[in-house]
Every structure is written in C-alpha cells, then in structure tokens.
Coordinates of C-alpha atoms in Angstrom, one line a residue:
X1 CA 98.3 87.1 101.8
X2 CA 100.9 88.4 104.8
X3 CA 100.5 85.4 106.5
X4 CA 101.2 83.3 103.2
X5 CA 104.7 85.8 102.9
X6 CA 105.8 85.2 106.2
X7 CA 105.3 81.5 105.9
X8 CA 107.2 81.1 102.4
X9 CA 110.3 83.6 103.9
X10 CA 109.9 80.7 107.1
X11 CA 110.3 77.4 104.7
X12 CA 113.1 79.2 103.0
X13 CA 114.7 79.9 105.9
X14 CA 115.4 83.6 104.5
X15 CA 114.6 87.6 106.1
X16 CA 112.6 89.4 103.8
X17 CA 115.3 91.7 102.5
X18 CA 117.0 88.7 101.3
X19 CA 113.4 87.6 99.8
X20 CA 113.0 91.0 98.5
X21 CA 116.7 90.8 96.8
X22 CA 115.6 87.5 95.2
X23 CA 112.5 88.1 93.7
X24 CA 114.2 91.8 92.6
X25 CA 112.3 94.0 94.5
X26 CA 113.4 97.0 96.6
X27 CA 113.6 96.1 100.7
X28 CA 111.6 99.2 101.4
X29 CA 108.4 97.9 99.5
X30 CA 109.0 94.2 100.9
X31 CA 108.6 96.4 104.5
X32 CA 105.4 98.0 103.4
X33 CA 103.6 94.6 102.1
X34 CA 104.4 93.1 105.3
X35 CA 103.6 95.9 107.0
X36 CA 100.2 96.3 105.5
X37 CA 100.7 99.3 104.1
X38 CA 100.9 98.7 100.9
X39 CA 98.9 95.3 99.0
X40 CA 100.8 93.0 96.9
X41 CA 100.9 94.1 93.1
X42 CA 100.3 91.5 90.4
X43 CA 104.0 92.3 89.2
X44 CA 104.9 91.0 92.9
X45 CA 102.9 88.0 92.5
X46 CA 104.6 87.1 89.0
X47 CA 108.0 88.0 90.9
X48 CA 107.2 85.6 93.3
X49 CA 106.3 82.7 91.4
X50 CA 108.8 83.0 88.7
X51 CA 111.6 83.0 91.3
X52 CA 109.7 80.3 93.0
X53 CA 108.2 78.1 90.3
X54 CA 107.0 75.0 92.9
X55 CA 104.8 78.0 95.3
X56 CA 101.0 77.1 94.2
X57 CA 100.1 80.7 92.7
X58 CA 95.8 79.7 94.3
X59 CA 97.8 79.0 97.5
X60 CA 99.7 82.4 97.2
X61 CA 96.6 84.4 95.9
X62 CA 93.5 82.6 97.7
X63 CA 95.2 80.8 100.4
X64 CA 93.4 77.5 98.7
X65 CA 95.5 74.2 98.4
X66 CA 98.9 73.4 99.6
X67 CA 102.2 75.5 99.3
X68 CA 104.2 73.9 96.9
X69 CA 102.2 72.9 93.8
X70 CA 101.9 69.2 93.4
X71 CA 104.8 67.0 92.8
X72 CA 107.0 70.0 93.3
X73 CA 109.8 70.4 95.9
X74 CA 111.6 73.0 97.5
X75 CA 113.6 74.8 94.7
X76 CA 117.7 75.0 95.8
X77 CA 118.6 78.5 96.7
X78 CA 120.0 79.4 92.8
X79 CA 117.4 78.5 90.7
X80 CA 119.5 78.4 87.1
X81 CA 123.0 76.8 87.4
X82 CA 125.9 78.8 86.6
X83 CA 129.8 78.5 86.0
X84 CA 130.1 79.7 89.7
X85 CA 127.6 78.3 91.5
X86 CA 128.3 75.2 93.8
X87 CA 126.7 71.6 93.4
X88 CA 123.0 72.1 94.2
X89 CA 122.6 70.5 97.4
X90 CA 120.1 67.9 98.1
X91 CA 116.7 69.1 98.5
X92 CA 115.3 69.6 102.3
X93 CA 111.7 68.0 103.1
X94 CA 108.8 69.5 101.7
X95 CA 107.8 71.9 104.6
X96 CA 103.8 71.7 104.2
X97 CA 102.0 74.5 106.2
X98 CA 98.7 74.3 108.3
X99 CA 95.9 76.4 106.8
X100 CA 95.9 80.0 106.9
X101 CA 94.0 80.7 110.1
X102 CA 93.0 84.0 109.6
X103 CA 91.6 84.9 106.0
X104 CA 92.5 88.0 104.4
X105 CA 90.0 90.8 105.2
X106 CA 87.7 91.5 103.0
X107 CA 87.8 95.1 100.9
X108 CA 85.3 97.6 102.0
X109 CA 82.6 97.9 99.3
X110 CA 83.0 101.2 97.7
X111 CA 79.4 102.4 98.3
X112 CA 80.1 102.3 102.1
X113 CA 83.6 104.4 101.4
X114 CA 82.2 106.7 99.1
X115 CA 79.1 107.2 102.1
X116 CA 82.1 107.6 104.4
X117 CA 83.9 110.3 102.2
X118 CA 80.6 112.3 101.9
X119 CA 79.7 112.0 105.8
X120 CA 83.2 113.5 105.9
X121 CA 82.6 116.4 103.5
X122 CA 79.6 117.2 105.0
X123 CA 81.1 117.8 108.6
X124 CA 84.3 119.9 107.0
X125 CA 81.7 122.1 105.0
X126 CA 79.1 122.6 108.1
X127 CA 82.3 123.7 110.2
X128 CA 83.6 126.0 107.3
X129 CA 81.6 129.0 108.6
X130 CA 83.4 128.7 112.1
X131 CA 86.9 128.2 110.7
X132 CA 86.3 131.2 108.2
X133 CA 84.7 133.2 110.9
X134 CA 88.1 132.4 113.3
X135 CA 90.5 133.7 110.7
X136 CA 89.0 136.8 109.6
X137 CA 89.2 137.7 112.8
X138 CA 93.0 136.9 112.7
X139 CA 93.3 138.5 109.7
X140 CA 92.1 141.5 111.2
X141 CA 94.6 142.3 114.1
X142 CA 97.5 141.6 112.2
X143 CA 98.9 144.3 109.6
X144 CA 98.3 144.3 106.0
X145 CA 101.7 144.1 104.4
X146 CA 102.5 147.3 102.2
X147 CA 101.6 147.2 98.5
X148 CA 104.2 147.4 96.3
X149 CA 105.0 146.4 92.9
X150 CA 105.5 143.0 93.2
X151 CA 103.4 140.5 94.8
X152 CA 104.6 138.8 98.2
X153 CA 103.3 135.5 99.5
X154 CA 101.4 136.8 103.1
X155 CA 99.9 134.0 104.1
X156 CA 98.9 130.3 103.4
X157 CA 96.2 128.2 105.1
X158 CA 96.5 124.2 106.2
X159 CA 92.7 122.9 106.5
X160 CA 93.0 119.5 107.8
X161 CA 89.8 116.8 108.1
X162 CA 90.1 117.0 111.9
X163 CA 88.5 120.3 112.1
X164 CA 92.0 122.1 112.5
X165 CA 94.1 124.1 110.9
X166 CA 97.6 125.7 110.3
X167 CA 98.6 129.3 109.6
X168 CA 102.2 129.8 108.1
X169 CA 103.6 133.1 107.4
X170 CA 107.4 133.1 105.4
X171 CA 109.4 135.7 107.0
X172 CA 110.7 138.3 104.7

C-alpha cells in the first residue's frame, strides 16, 4: 500500500506533509506509514478517500483496478468551494499508473510468530541460571546498604532478549 501512497502524493504533485495536512492527519504518522513502521489504519483509508473521492478504495486497499475510479478525474486541489477560494482550474489529465510491481508482503501467520515467541522464551529461560548465577556474585562484593527505617531503592535489573543485561544503581 506504500507504493500506492507514494504514487497518489506523485499525481498530486504534493510531499506528504502537505498530503498528511489534507487528509487531517499528523506529519509524524504520514512519516511512519511511509516508513513502514506503522500500517495504514482504516480511519486513514476513510481519510483518504473522503478527501479524494475519484481514488478507487480496491486500488488503494488491494492494488486491483485503476487509480481513479471510473469516469472520475483528478479532483482540483479544494475539494468544496468557498467564498475565498479561486476559480477551480481546469482539470489536468488523468495520470493512470502501471501496476503495482511489487505486492504488499504478506503477514506472518500467527502460529509461526507465536513458535517464534516461544523459541525466544525458551533460550531467555535456559540462560536464566547463568545471568542469575553472574549477579549474585555481583551482589556479593558490593556492600549491603544500612537498614534503616525507611526503605531505599538499591538496585534495579534490565534483562534484555539478547542475553544481556543492565545494572543501575541511583546515587543517594
């Protein structure tokens, strides 16, 4: 669907903050769709097609058909008129694009990811013994702080899915 974006902010001629302004969308989340990092919500979807009514909403979600739905063209920049707005100017041609050449991947079937996670949790828990082992020894050579009658924060571990880990002490 990237490649769909990118090809809609092309025949519009706009970047996609301005596209992101448009459809009434932060800039920040336009970044992270285009990015990859984030998918397109449904809420985008109906953002984009209500701002754009001639986009094909199959050609937007499944890449099927052409752009612009049929017998639609290019849309002027302002979509309502308004007391301020200049005379719409005649529409440009109908920029058609060539097939998405690269499909969307497909999702990863949750069995396989769940496997994964597991695989994962298994290898953290076998190590466990080993990271344990390493800081009771730590825990040994360094002083225990002095009781008193209100509890202080000593330590505080950072187990990370790498095998590593992080100590931090707060300084009193």
């Amino acid at each position: 669907m990237i490649n769909r974006i990118n090809l809609i902010l092309q025949a519009k001629n706009i970047t996609a903050k301005q596209f992101a302004e448009e459809i009434g969308i932060q800039p920040s989340g336009m970044s992270h769709i285009l990015s990859g990092r984030n998918n397109p919500s449904l809420e985008f979807v109906n953002k984009v097609i209500r701002r754009y009514p001639e986009i094909d909403a199959n050609w937007l979600l499944l890449g099927k058909g052409q752009m612009y739905a049929s017998g639609a063209t290019e849309s002027p920049a302002i979509s309502e008129p308004t007391l301020f707005a200049p005379p719409a100017p005649s529409p440009a041609p109908v920029f058609t694009p060539a097939p998405d050449p690269t499909p969307d991947p497909k999702p990863v079937p949750e069995s396989m990811e769940e496997e994964r996670e597991e695989v994962l949790e298994e290898k953290i828990l076998q190590d466990l013994p080993n990271l344990e082992s390493e800081v009771n020894e730590r825990e040994k050579k360094e002083p225990t702080p002095i009781a008193t009658d209100r509890r202080r924060l000593v330590k505080i571990l950072f187990f990370y899915d790498d095998r590593t880990f992080e100590e931090y002490r707060p300084e009193y």
